[in-house]
Structure formats: C-alpha cells, structure tokens
Short mmCIF file of C-alpha atoms (C1' of nucleotides) in Angstrom, two decimals:
data_model
loop_
_atom_site.label_atom_id
_atom_site.label_comp_id
_atom_site.label_asym_id
_atom_site.label_seq_id
_atom_site.Cartn_x
_atom_site.Cartn_y
_atom_site.Cartn_z
CA MET Z 824 12.17 19.43 -19.83
CA LEU Z 825 10.49 16.77 -17.45
CA THR Z 826 6.54 17.55 -15.55
CA HIS Z 827 5.90 16.48 -12.51
CA THR Z 828 5.01 13.18 -13.31
CA GLU Z 829 7.26 12.32 -15.70
CA GLU Z 830 10.08 12.68 -13.04
CA ASN Z 831 8.02 10.51 -10.22
CA TYR Z 832 8.01 7.62 -12.47
CA LEU Z 833 11.73 7.91 -13.74
CA LYS Z 834 12.86 7.95 -9.89
CA VAL Z 835 10.41 5.17 -9.78
CA ILE Z 836 12.36 3.22 -11.97
CA TYR Z 837 15.36 4.30 -11.15
CA HIS Z 838 14.20 2.71 -7.69
CA LEU Z 839 12.87 -0.80 -9.05
CA SER Z 840 16.41 -0.74 -11.81
CA GLN Z 841 18.46 -0.80 -8.49
CA THR Z 842 17.97 -4.12 -7.37
CA GLU Z 843 16.20 -5.72 -10.54
CA ASP Z 844 18.91 -6.85 -13.41
CA GLU Z 845 15.95 -7.96 -16.26
CA GLY Z 846 14.36 -5.23 -17.30
CA ILE Z 847 11.52 -3.47 -15.42
CA SER Z 848 7.50 -4.63 -15.55
CA THR Z 849 4.46 -2.89 -16.31
CA ASN Z 850 3.18 -3.88 -13.07
CA ALA Z 851 5.95 -3.41 -10.85
CA ILE Z 852 5.43 0.54 -12.10
CA ALA Z 853 2.06 0.55 -11.82
CA GLN Z 854 2.01 -0.86 -8.52
CA LYS Z 855 4.53 2.00 -6.55
CA ILE Z 856 2.63 4.60 -9.22
CA ASP Z 857 -0.15 3.19 -7.84
CA THR Z 858 -1.99 3.62 -10.95
CA LYS Z 859 -3.43 1.44 -13.89
CA ALA Z 860 -0.47 -0.84 -16.20
CA SER Z 861 -2.33 1.09 -18.51
CA SER Z 862 -1.16 4.27 -17.56
CA VAL Z 863 1.88 3.32 -17.11
CA THR Z 864 2.57 1.89 -21.04
CA ASP Z 865 1.59 5.44 -21.80
CA MET Z 866 4.80 7.20 -20.48
CA ILE Z 867 6.13 4.63 -20.65
CA LYS Z 868 5.82 5.92 -24.83
CA LYS Z 869 7.00 9.33 -23.40
CA LEU Z 870 10.06 8.62 -21.26
CA LYS Z 871 10.71 6.35 -24.56
CA GLU Z 872 9.86 9.01 -26.30
CA LYS Z 873 12.79 11.36 -25.25
CA LYS Z 874 15.48 8.77 -24.30
CA LEU Z 875 15.53 8.59 -20.37
CA ILE Z 876 13.99 4.44 -20.98
CA THR Z 877 14.07 2.23 -23.44
CA HIS Z 878 11.65 -1.11 -23.77
CA GLU Z 879 10.80 -3.34 -26.75
CA ARG Z 880 6.98 -4.81 -25.85
CA TYR Z 881 5.90 -6.78 -23.21
CA GLN Z 882 10.02 -6.77 -22.50
CA GLY Z 883 9.84 -4.15 -19.67
CA VAL Z 884 11.60 -0.91 -19.68
CA PHE Z 885 15.73 -0.43 -18.83
CA ILE Z 886 16.70 3.05 -17.91
CA THR Z 887 19.21 4.58 -20.32
CA THR Z 888 22.83 6.85 -19.22
CA LEU Z 889 20.53 10.32 -19.21
CA GLY Z 890 17.61 8.81 -17.78
CA LEU Z 891 20.17 7.20 -15.02
CA GLN Z 892 21.76 10.48 -14.37
CA THR Z 893 18.57 12.72 -15.02
CA ALA Z 894 17.47 10.15 -12.17
CA LYS Z 895 20.05 10.92 -9.76
CA MET Z 896 19.79 14.49 -9.94
CA ILE Z 897 15.86 14.37 -9.26
CA ILE Z 898 16.81 12.04 -5.51
CA ARG Z 899 20.41 14.67 -5.00
CA LYS Z 900 17.05 17.11 -4.15
CA HIS Z 901 14.84 15.14 -2.47
CA ARG Z 902 17.44 14.27 -0.18
CA LEU Z 903 18.76 17.86 0.05
CA TRP Z 904 15.19 18.87 0.57
CA GLU Z 905 14.46 16.52 3.68
CA VAL Z 906 17.97 17.84 5.48
CA PHE Z 907 17.15 21.87 4.91
CA LEU Z 908 13.79 20.41 6.45
CA VAL Z 909 15.99 18.21 9.71
CA ASN Z 910 18.77 20.33 10.20
CA LYS Z 911 17.51 23.71 8.99
CA LEU Z 912 14.17 23.53 9.75
CA ASN Z 913 13.54 21.02 13.22
CA PHE Z 914 11.81 18.11 11.14
CA ASN Z 915 10.77 15.40 12.15
CA TRP Z 916 12.72 11.95 10.11
CA ASP Z 917 8.90 10.60 9.62
CA GLU Z 918 7.62 14.26 8.64
CA VAL Z 919 9.98 14.96 5.33
CA HIS Z 920 8.91 12.74 2.62
CA ASP Z 921 5.54 14.19 1.18
CA VAL Z 922 7.25 17.53 1.15
CA ALA Z 923 10.34 16.48 0.09
CA GLU Z 924 8.14 14.58 -3.01
CA GLU Z 925 6.87 18.37 -3.93
CA LEU Z 926 10.17 19.96 -3.73
CA GLU Z 927 11.89 17.97 -5.48
CA HIS Z 928 10.26 19.04 -8.58
CA ILE Z 929 11.01 23.17 -8.22
CA LYS Z 930 13.91 23.45 -10.96
CA SER Z 931 16.83 25.61 -10.62
CA GLU Z 932 20.23 24.09 -10.99
CA LYS Z 933 21.83 27.19 -8.60
CA LEU Z 934 18.92 26.60 -6.34
CA ILE Z 935 20.26 23.53 -6.18
CA ASN Z 936 23.54 23.94 -5.21
CA ALA Z 937 23.39 27.21 -3.74
CA LEU Z 938 20.71 24.50 -0.40
CA ASP Z 939 24.15 21.94 -0.83
CA ALA Z 940 26.36 24.63 0.77
CA PHE Z 941 23.65 25.72 2.40
CA LEU Z 942 23.48 22.48 4.55
CA GLY Z 943 27.64 22.06 3.82
CA PHE Z 944 26.63 18.80 1.30
CA PRO Z 945 25.94 16.93 3.64
CA LYS Z 946 26.89 13.40 1.76
CA GLU Z 947 23.40 12.01 4.02
CA ASP Z 948 20.33 12.97 3.96
CA PRO Z 949 17.37 12.17 7.09
CA HIS Z 950 17.02 8.09 6.97
CA GLY Z 951 21.17 7.92 6.17
CA ASP Z 952 20.93 7.21 2.01
CA PRO Z 953 23.50 8.65 0.26
CA ILE Z 954 22.87 12.37 -1.74
CA PRO Z 955 24.37 12.27 -5.13
CA ASN Z 956 26.84 15.59 -5.70
CA SER Z 957 26.29 18.03 -8.18
CA LYS Z 958 27.94 15.29 -10.65
CA GLY Z 959 25.82 12.57 -10.03
CA GLU Z 960 28.26 10.48 -8.52
CA ILE Z 961 26.82 8.28 -5.84
CA PRO Z 962 29.08 8.80 -2.20
CA TYR Z 963 29.73 5.06 -0.59
CA ARG Z 964 28.88 4.13 2.26
CA GLU Z 965 29.67 0.71 4.30
CA LYS Z 966 25.68 -1.20 5.24
CA GLU Z 967 24.70 -4.15 6.31
CA LEU Z 968 21.62 -5.32 7.66
CA LEU Z 969 20.72 -5.85 11.76
CA THR Z 970 19.81 -9.54 10.24
CA GLU Z 971 23.54 -10.09 8.59
CA THR Z 972 25.15 -8.98 11.49
CA LYS Z 973 27.80 -11.37 14.05
CA ILE Z 974 27.09 -11.79 17.58
CA ASN Z 975 28.96 -9.65 20.20
CA HIS Z 976 29.86 -6.97 17.95
CA LYS Z 977 29.78 -3.62 18.13
CA TYR Z 978 26.92 -1.39 15.60
CA MET Z 979 26.08 1.54 14.61
CA CYS Z 980 22.78 2.14 13.32
CA VAL Z 981 23.88 4.05 9.86
CA GLY Z 982 20.25 4.34 7.82
CA VAL Z 983 16.62 3.18 7.51
CA LYS Z 984 15.39 0.84 4.50
CA ASP Z 985 11.94 0.73 5.41
CA THR Z 986 11.09 4.70 5.48
CA SER Z 987 8.04 5.14 6.12
CA ALA Z 988 6.14 7.73 9.18
CA ALA Z 989 4.92 4.05 10.98
CA PHE Z 990 8.12 2.45 10.79
CA LEU Z 991 10.79 5.79 11.79
CA GLN Z 992 7.87 6.37 14.99
CA TYR Z 993 8.55 2.99 16.28
CA LEU Z 994 12.19 3.43 16.29
CA ASP Z 995 11.46 6.77 17.67
CA ARG Z 996 9.34 5.29 20.70
CA GLN Z 997 13.18 2.95 20.89
CA LYS Z 998 15.24 5.87 21.35
CA ILE Z 999 16.69 4.77 18.17
CA ALA Z 1000 18.24 7.15 15.64
CA LEU Z 1001 21.21 7.10 13.83
CA GLY Z 1002 24.27 7.19 14.92
CA SER Z 1003 23.02 5.02 18.22
CA THR Z 1004 25.66 2.27 18.72
CA PHE Z 1005 24.19 -1.03 21.07
CA THR Z 1006 26.13 -4.23 20.13
CA VAL Z 1007 23.93 -7.51 18.98
CA LEU Z 1008 23.35 -10.73 21.91
CA LYS Z 1009 21.79 -12.67 19.70
CA HIS Z 1010 19.81 -14.24 17.06
CA GLU Z 1011 16.78 -15.93 16.83
CA ASN Z 1012 16.14 -18.96 14.79
CA PHE Z 1013 12.78 -19.00 14.86
CA ASP Z 1014 10.75 -15.92 13.98
CA HIS Z 1015 15.18 -14.46 13.52
CA SER Z 1016 14.33 -11.77 15.80
CA VAL Z 1017 17.43 -9.83 16.72
CA THR Z 1018 18.53 -8.88 20.38
CA ILE Z 1019 20.80 -5.94 21.41
CA LEU Z 1020 22.25 -4.16 24.19
CA PHE Z 1021 20.86 -0.85 23.70
CA GLN Z 1022 21.69 1.63 25.95
CA GLU Z 1023 22.85 -0.87 28.72
CA ASN Z 1024 19.31 -2.63 28.30
CA GLU Z 1025 18.40 -5.64 26.38
CA LEU Z 1026 15.66 -5.11 23.04
CA THR Z 1027 14.47 -7.66 21.17
CA LEU Z 1028 13.45 -5.93 17.33
CA SER Z 1029 11.03 -8.44 15.45
CA LYS Z 1030 13.17 -9.34 11.93
CA VAL Z 1031 10.92 -6.91 9.66
CA VAL Z 1032 12.52 -4.24 12.03
CA ALA Z 1033 15.77 -5.57 11.98
CA HIS Z 1034 15.66 -6.14 8.15
CA ASN Z 1035 15.23 -2.74 7.49
CA LEU Z 1036 18.14 -1.50 9.52
CA PHE Z 1037 21.05 -1.01 7.73
CA VAL Z 1038 24.38 -0.31 10.52
CA LYS Z 1039 28.10 -0.92 10.64
CA LYS Z 1040 30.18 -2.60 12.19
CA ILE Z 1041 32.38 0.04 14.52
CA MET T 744 -7.32 22.17 -2.93
CA LEU T 745 -6.62 24.50 -5.40
CA THR T 746 -3.85 22.95 -9.07
CA HIS T 747 -1.52 24.86 -9.44
CA THR T 748 -2.49 26.99 -12.23
CA GLU T 749 -5.90 27.71 -10.74
CA GLU T 750 -3.03 28.97 -7.83
CA ASN T 751 -1.43 31.16 -9.98
CA TYR T 752 -4.94 32.78 -11.71
CA LEU T 753 -6.12 33.64 -8.09
CA LYS T 754 -3.21 35.72 -6.89
CA VAL T 755 -2.80 38.31 -10.16
CA ILE T 756 -6.76 38.58 -9.71
CA TYR T 757 -6.30 39.80 -5.67
CA HIS T 758 -2.96 42.28 -7.74
CA LEU T 759 -5.73 43.66 -10.04
CA SER T 760 -8.10 43.96 -7.10
CA GLN T 761 -5.51 46.18 -5.53
CA THR T 762 -5.70 48.95 -7.54
CA GLU T 763 -9.49 48.56 -8.63
CA ASP T 764 -12.69 49.32 -7.60
CA GLU T 765 -15.04 47.37 -10.25
CA GLY T 766 -14.58 43.72 -11.09
CA ILE T 767 -11.10 42.71 -13.05
CA SER T 768 -12.00 41.66 -16.44
CA THR T 769 -11.23 39.08 -18.54
CA ASN T 770 -8.95 41.08 -20.88
CA ALA T 771 -7.00 42.44 -18.18
CA ILE T 772 -6.41 38.38 -16.59
CA ALA T 773 -5.17 38.12 -19.59
CA GLN T 774 -3.28 40.63 -20.60
CA LYS T 775 -1.31 39.17 -16.66
CA ILE T 776 -1.51 35.94 -17.06
CA ASP T 777 -0.25 35.90 -21.29
CA THR T 778 -2.94 33.81 -22.22
CA LYS T 779 -6.52 34.38 -24.27
CA ALA T 780 -10.10 35.74 -22.81
CA SER T 781 -11.19 32.18 -23.93
CA SER T 782 -8.84 30.58 -21.72
CA VAL T 783 -9.60 32.85 -18.51
CA THR T 784 -13.23 32.52 -18.85
CA ASP T 785 -12.45 28.94 -18.02
CA MET T 786 -10.86 29.76 -15.30
CA ILE T 787 -13.60 32.11 -13.95
CA LYS T 788 -15.84 29.09 -13.82
CA LYS T 789 -13.87 26.96 -11.94
CA LEU T 790 -12.43 29.55 -9.03
CA LYS T 791 -15.43 30.60 -8.84
CA GLU T 792 -17.84 27.29 -8.33
CA LYS T 793 -14.71 26.98 -6.07
CA LYS T 794 -16.30 30.88 -4.04
CA LEU T 795 -13.46 32.56 -4.77
CA ILE T 796 -14.91 34.90 -6.32
CA THR T 797 -18.05 35.72 -7.47
CA HIS T 798 -18.46 36.96 -11.83
CA GLU T 799 -21.81 37.43 -13.64
CA ARG T 800 -21.29 37.20 -17.55
CA TYR T 801 -19.54 40.90 -19.04
CA GLN T 802 -19.20 41.74 -15.34
CA GLY T 803 -16.27 41.73 -14.66
CA VAL T 804 -14.60 39.96 -11.38
CA PHE T 805 -14.47 40.60 -7.66
CA ILE T 806 -12.24 38.35 -5.00
CA THR T 807 -14.54 36.20 -2.66
CA THR T 808 -12.98 36.71 1.70
CA LEU T 809 -12.41 33.10 0.66
CA GLY T 810 -10.63 34.19 -2.09
CA LEU T 811 -8.03 37.13 -0.55
CA GLN T 812 -7.17 35.12 2.39
CA THR T 813 -6.15 32.24 -0.07
CA ALA T 814 -4.72 34.71 -2.16
CA LYS T 815 -2.85 36.83 0.89
CA MET T 816 -0.88 32.62 1.82
CA ILE T 817 0.16 32.25 -1.43
CA ILE T 818 1.85 35.82 -1.30
CA ARG T 819 3.25 35.16 2.08
CA LYS T 820 4.88 31.98 0.50
CA HIS T 821 6.13 33.29 -2.44
CA ARG T 822 7.74 36.09 -0.29
CA LEU T 823 8.98 33.90 2.45
CA TRP T 824 11.28 32.22 -0.05
CA GLU T 825 12.18 35.15 -1.40
CA VAL T 826 13.88 36.25 1.84
CA PHE T 827 15.18 33.01 2.05
CA LEU T 828 16.73 32.49 -1.50
CA VAL T 829 18.06 35.93 -0.68
CA ASN T 830 19.11 36.03 3.26
CA LYS T 831 20.35 32.16 3.35
CA LEU T 832 21.30 31.06 0.25
CA ASN T 833 23.04 34.21 -1.14
CA PHE T 834 20.98 34.94 -4.29
CA ASN T 835 20.68 38.35 -6.03
CA TRP T 836 17.31 39.74 -5.43
CA ASP T 837 17.00 40.37 -9.44
CA GLU T 838 16.75 35.36 -9.40
CA VAL T 839 14.29 35.07 -7.30
CA HIS T 840 11.02 35.46 -8.64
CA ASP T 841 10.70 32.66 -11.24
CA VAL T 842 12.12 30.09 -8.45
CA ALA T 843 9.80 31.74 -6.12
CA GLU T 844 6.83 31.63 -8.77
CA GLU T 845 7.62 27.82 -8.27
CA LEU T 846 8.54 27.11 -4.80
CA GLU T 847 5.09 29.33 -3.66
CA HIS T 848 3.13 26.17 -4.22
CA ILE T 849 4.32 23.90 -2.23
CA LYS T 850 1.73 23.15 -0.32
CA SER T 851 2.56 22.83 3.93
CA GLU T 852 1.35 24.87 6.66
CA LYS T 853 4.10 23.94 9.16
CA LEU T 854 6.59 23.93 6.43
CA ILE T 855 5.90 27.85 5.16
CA ASN T 856 5.42 28.60 8.93
CA ALA T 857 8.81 26.59 10.36
CA LEU T 858 10.67 28.76 7.42
CA ASP T 859 8.62 32.08 8.58
CA ALA T 860 10.60 31.17 12.21
CA PHE T 861 13.99 30.07 10.44
CA LEU T 862 14.18 33.64 8.21
CA GLY T 863 12.79 35.15 12.07
CA PHE T 864 9.56 36.88 10.66
CA PRO T 865 10.59 38.44 8.18
CA LYS T 866 8.27 42.09 7.36
CA GLU T 867 9.27 42.58 3.78
CA ASP T 868 11.09 41.10 1.06
CA PRO T 869 13.54 41.56 -0.64
CA HIS T 870 11.97 43.85 -2.99
CA GLY T 871 10.02 45.94 0.45
CA ASP T 872 6.83 44.20 -0.02
CA PRO T 873 4.92 43.04 3.28
CA ILE T 874 4.94 38.80 3.95
CA PRO T 875 1.18 38.67 5.14
CA ASN T 876 1.71 36.71 8.47
CA SER T 877 0.25 33.08 9.30
CA LYS T 878 -3.55 35.35 9.46
CA GLY T 879 -3.50 36.87 6.51
CA GLU T 880 -2.56 40.16 8.17
CA ILE T 881 0.29 42.48 6.61
CA PRO T 882 2.59 44.74 7.99
CA TYR T 883 2.20 48.47 7.04
CA ARG T 884 4.67 50.69 6.65
CA GLU T 885 4.69 53.75 5.44
CA LYS T 886 6.06 54.61 2.14
CA GLU T 887 5.51 57.36 -1.01
CA LEU T 888 7.05 57.37 -4.77
CA LEU T 889 10.43 58.74 -4.96
CA THR T 890 7.94 61.39 -7.66
CA GLU T 891 6.58 61.84 -5.26
CA THR T 892 9.29 64.12 -1.86
CA LYS T 893 9.68 66.92 -1.01
CA ILE T 894 13.24 69.00 -1.25
CA ASN T 895 15.97 69.40 0.80
CA HIS T 896 14.39 66.63 2.84
CA LYS T 897 16.16 63.06 3.90
CA TYR T 898 14.43 59.42 1.99
CA MET T 899 15.41 55.99 3.02
CA CYS T 900 15.00 53.74 -0.32
CA VAL T 901 12.17 51.08 1.42
CA GLY T 902 10.84 49.51 -1.84
CA VAL T 903 10.23 48.92 -5.34
CA LYS T 904 7.24 48.77 -7.34
CA ASP T 905 9.02 46.84 -10.70
CA THR T 906 10.13 44.10 -9.62
CA SER T 907 12.12 43.06 -13.65
CA ALA T 908 15.40 42.11 -13.39
CA ALA T 909 15.89 44.46 -15.44
CA PHE T 910 14.89 47.28 -13.36
CA LEU T 911 16.75 45.14 -9.89
CA GLN T 912 19.58 45.80 -12.22
CA TYR T 913 19.33 49.14 -12.86
CA LEU T 914 19.52 49.70 -9.16
CA ASP T 915 22.40 47.98 -8.74
CA ARG T 916 24.17 49.76 -11.06
CA GLN T 917 23.88 52.72 -9.07
CA LYS T 918 24.33 50.90 -5.73
CA ILE T 919 20.54 52.37 -4.63
CA ALA T 920 19.82 48.76 -2.47
CA LEU T 921 16.47 49.09 0.09
CA GLY T 922 18.86 51.38 3.06
CA SER T 923 19.99 54.18 1.35
CA THR T 924 19.70 57.44 1.33
CA PHE T 925 19.57 60.62 0.27
CA THR T 926 18.51 63.87 -0.42
CA VAL T 927 16.42 65.01 -2.92
CA LEU T 928 17.41 68.83 -4.61
CA LYS T 929 15.60 68.44 -7.38
CA HIS T 930 12.68 67.56 -9.30
CA GLU T 931 13.04 68.43 -12.95
CA ASN T 932 9.62 69.97 -14.05
CA PHE T 933 10.44 69.13 -17.48
CA ASP T 934 10.55 65.13 -17.75
CA HIS T 935 10.12 64.76 -14.27
CA SER T 936 13.23 63.77 -13.43
CA VAL T 937 15.09 63.59 -9.90
CA THR T 938 17.77 64.85 -8.66
CA ILE T 939 19.60 63.32 -5.39
CA LEU T 940 22.59 63.30 -2.80
CA PHE T 941 23.43 60.29 -2.42
CA GLN T 942 27.18 58.91 -0.90
CA GLU T 943 28.41 62.13 -1.30
CA ASN T 944 28.07 62.71 -5.66
CA GLU T 945 24.93 63.92 -7.56
CA LEU T 946 22.21 61.86 -9.78
CA THR T 947 19.05 62.10 -11.76
CA LEU T 948 16.52 59.67 -11.75
CA SER T 949 14.30 59.65 -15.14
CA LYS T 950 10.99 59.51 -13.52
CA VAL T 951 10.76 56.08 -15.48
CA VAL T 952 13.04 54.83 -12.72
CA ALA T 953 11.82 57.28 -10.06
CA HIS T 954 7.89 56.12 -10.58
CA ASN T 955 9.21 52.36 -9.58
CA LEU T 956 10.87 53.31 -6.86
CA PHE T 957 9.38 53.63 -2.75
CA VAL T 958 10.43 55.51 -0.20
CA LYS T 959 10.10 56.75 3.56
CA LYS T 960 11.31 60.36 4.47
CA ILE T 961 13.42 59.94 7.73
"C1'" DA B 632 1.75 -28.69 -26.28
"C1'" DT B 633 -2.87 -27.73 -25.02
"C1'" DT B 634 -5.27 -24.48 -21.74
"C1'" DA B 635 -5.18 -21.76 -18.70
"C1'" DA B 636 -3.28 -17.85 -16.09
"C1'" DA B 637 -1.25 -13.48 -15.43
"C1'" DT B 638 0.41 -9.46 -17.84
"C1'" DT B 639 1.00 -5.71 -20.93
"C1'" DT B 640 -0.92 -2.81 -24.61
"C1'" DT B 641 -4.46 -1.02 -27.61
"C1'" DA B 642 -8.91 1.47 -28.91
"C1'" DG B 643 -11.89 4.88 -26.42
"C1'" DA B 644 -13.32 8.19 -22.88
"C1'" DC B 645 -13.04 11.84 -19.75
"C1'" DA B 646 -11.09 15.90 -16.53
"C1'" DA B 647 -8.07 19.99 -16.97
"C1'" DA B 648 -5.90 23.90 -19.60
"C1'" DT B 649 -5.22 25.92 -24.12
"C1'" DC B 650 -6.14 27.04 -28.16
"C1'" DT B 651 -8.73 29.13 -32.24
"C1'" DA B 652 -12.58 30.92 -34.63
"C1'" DA B 653 -16.93 32.14 -34.46
"C1'" DA B 654 -21.31 33.48 -32.09
"C1'" DA B 655 -23.29 37.37 -28.32
"C1'" DA B 656 -22.82 41.00 -25.27
"C1'" DT B 657 -21.38 45.50 -24.72
"C1'" DA B 658 -19.69 50.14 -25.34
"C1'" DT B 659 -17.85 53.85 -28.17
"C1'" DT B 660 -18.61 56.89 -32.67
"C1'" DT B 661 -20.80 59.05 -35.18
"C1'" DA M 689 -30.22 55.87 -32.75
"C1'" DA M 690 -27.92 53.24 -35.60
"C1'" DA M 691 -23.27 51.36 -37.10
"C1'" DT M 692 -18.46 50.23 -35.62
"C1'" DA M 693 -15.17 48.27 -32.63
"C1'" DT M 694 -14.50 46.43 -28.62
"C1'" DT M 695 -15.41 42.45 -25.17
"C1'" DT M 696 -16.63 38.39 -23.22
"C1'" DT M 697 -19.09 33.45 -23.98
"C1'" DT M 698 -19.28 30.09 -26.37
"C1'" DA M 699 -17.89 25.56 -29.22
"C1'" DG M 700 -15.30 22.60 -30.87
"C1'" DA M 701 -9.89 20.72 -30.93
"C1'" DT M 702 -5.77 20.18 -28.44
"C1'" DT M 703 -2.42 17.82 -25.47
"C1'" DT M 704 -1.73 15.40 -21.12
"C1'" DG M 705 -2.50 12.12 -17.50
"C1'" DT M 706 -5.65 9.31 -15.60
"C1'" DC M 707 -9.64 5.30 -16.70
"C1'" DT M 708 -11.88 0.84 -17.84
"C1'" DA M 709 -12.94 -2.47 -21.16
"C1'" DA M 710 -11.65 -6.18 -24.00
"C1'" DA M 711 -7.70 -7.47 -27.46
"C1'" DA M 712 -3.04 -8.91 -27.89
"C1'" DT M 713 1.40 -11.60 -25.17
"C1'" DT M 714 3.34 -14.52 -22.57
"C1'" DT M 715 4.07 -17.66 -18.86
"C1'" DA M 716 2.52 -21.37 -16.09
"C1'" DA M 717 -0.11 -25.26 -15.52
"C1'" DT M 718 -1.77 -29.91 -16.64
#
DNA sequence: ATTAAATTTTAGACAAATCTAAAAATATTT
DNA sequence: AAATATTTTTAGATTTGTCTAAAATTTAAT
C-alpha cells in the first residue's frame, strides 16, 4: 500500500521516464515535486524498498515493471476523474487538475472500474491524454505538434502538451478546443509562429502555443 | 486547513455530541477512533488550537460553532458521495462506507456543490441519513424506531441506525429496503421482538433489528 | 590531469500522528 | 474520609516526510 506522497513521486518518475532513456536524476524529480534533492533521496530509498524503481548511488532512477503498472493505474484514476469533472459536473478543462490530483489517490478498484463504465469507457481525458484501461494498456492515438505540420493541410486539435490553466484559458479565448479543425497556412521561419485558417479567420499562434498543441491530419 | 486525521476526530466528536449534553470524554473518542487515550489528548490540543472545540483538563470536549459547521460540511461530503456511489455507480448500500470515508476528505467546495446539483440535491443518503445543504442546514425528517411503533398501523422504512455491512446485508436478505412498507402486528413482551406483515408474509424481527430500523407512520 | 562546479547523498533536526509507560487528577468504594 | 479504581494527561519514542548543512561523488573546465 502506497502513501499519497509515494504515489506522487512514482507518477513524476513515470512521466520523466517517458522522455528519458537514462536514469532519472534526483534533481529532475526534486524540481517536478518542488522539493529538495535530499528529500528525493529519502523517497528513492522507500520506492526502491517497495520494488517500484531501481537505483544505484549517483546513477539515477529507473522504473520497474511493477512501478510502471502502478503508475499507470494512478494515471488512469487521475484521467477518469478529470473526465467525470468535465463531462458530468461541468467543470472547465482548466479547473480539473488540482481536484483530480486529490481524487487519484482514492483506493478502490471497484470504484474506478465502475466510474470507467459510468463514463462510457472514455479513451482520452479532457486534455486529450490517453486513459489506460483496467489492464494498464494505453490506447495509441496519432498526434503531432502543430509546429511539425505541413502547410495547406487540414488538421484537428486532439490534445495539449501544456495543461496549465494559463495555457488552457488562452486557448479558450482563441475559441480553440479539442476537436477544433483548421488549415495550416504558414510557418514563419523567423519566430516559428504558425498561421492557421480557423473559423473563416486567419489566426497566428506563437511558437510557444504551437509547440504545445497536439493535432492530427484529417 | 485540516488534515484527514483532524477531520476524522472532529466528525467523531460531532456524532458523540449529538447524544451527549456533557463534555465528550477522551475515552469515548479513543474508542470510536480505535486509538489510545493519549493520542486523543494530543489531538484535542490541536483541535482546540484551531478553535473547533473547547476543552479544560479532565473535563471533556465541547464542539464550537465553527467545529459544528466544519463537521457538517464533512458529513455533507460523505453522504453526497454515498448517494453518488449508489445512484450512479450502482454500489450496494453496504459497500459505500469505506470509499465515502476517503472521498469525504477531498477539498473543493465547487466539487461538492456541483456533485450535489448533479445528484439532484438529495435530502438523504442511501441509509436514510439527512444530508446537510451547502449552508449546513440539516433537513428534518420524521422517524421513529421500529421498537416504538403501535400495532396495526402501517409504516415505511426510512432509515437505519446501524449502518454496518452485516446489518445491511441482513436487511437485504429479508428484502427490506428504504421505502419498504409493512404493518406492525405484534410487540413480543418477552424478547421485544416485533412481528410485521410485509409483502403478504408475517416476519418477526428481533429486538436488535427492530431497534436499528427507523420507520415512519403512513 | 588537476581544479572547480554541480549533483547527490548523508547526518541531524523538526512536525504530525501515533504508541507505551508512568504520573496526575477524578470518581468510586468501603 | 481513606483507599482503590478509573480516567486523563504527560513524558519520551517511533514513523513519515520534510528541511538545512556538510560530505561524498560525479561532471565539466581549464
């Protein structure tokens, strides 16, 4: 049985492992958790003791198969609760993160599977992130960053890389939501901004924005 | 901001205050929380510090207005989540307690009010206990114990005093649920059992059962 | 290849919530 | 009213998760 804190560390290690082949550094974890490296070292010992990660002094952390499976179950819970909040309780997509962060630690397999069924076995959360099924399998969905697109092709917005309230609220103001479609008109070489034709209007999105929007060719 | 543990203590003190005019004893709390009296003494200091209770050495605990309001909000959350589990996720009424015990600590007023609305502002939880509204007002509902009833009158089952899984499962086996109606036929003086006419059959309920069933004359 | 810099770990401390064992206060018996 | 029993509190430890400061190790720079 894991504590909330252990679950939070494991989730961070899982996410860092997604884009890192080497061991995850103590500092990288500390930065994500917003704590001190010494605290991370302490927690690493506990997670290692529970066989969720492997670790050699000064060599970084690797997540084990057990750790991977456990992390995916926490992420499953987080994302299902987010769907619940948005689809059933009418939360906006920028309001769900902190509450889901709490709800993800509720321990009941029956609860989460019943919730999954109640929601109609959704494949993605409100930010377009895939929801692991009860076996931990993560549905694959084609997606690329808006920065990588080809001009004169039509795309649909399918996800966000940055899930901060600030970014989501910016998208709301631009009327961009998951499912929105548009044509890419131009990639500006100078500042890497992207101009799209969206709802009959030309809209220029900065590099920062384009680099955090996942799209799919349609 | 209260910890989970502080909330659990406060809830217990609230419940004990309901049937007790004197100060709540350290031992009474210890027994309910299933901990040692010395741990209770420690926690009393913390709750007193936060102005949720008053306490003089050796004199028992009294809940303050702030404590009362806080406790009612925790109970509101607990009971609303129980309704959610039963009405939306198809949990049986004997399966909800432990999960609701965790869910009640989720901290988001928006969440709980949205949940309340989503559930249609229920007045009672699946065990017939009243749900405080967002202001902390508790709806009154007429009820008496089956042991107090008059013979040859018709009653409806409106609640249970004992909410243990064992008792609820016993009621399931007898096909007794909230809303069930029956006529009281006899009070047996010898063992205080109660015989009712329920669904065309005579059914004798022991004193223990009758003393834990809330009913209402119809 | 040393030296300097950055990272990581250890050592020791603290707050929260718990415990045991002993002391203090209150309640009950005789 | 004194003796006994019960209840409550204190004192001192333990565990979890955190911290600071210092030591150990690795990495980068000259």
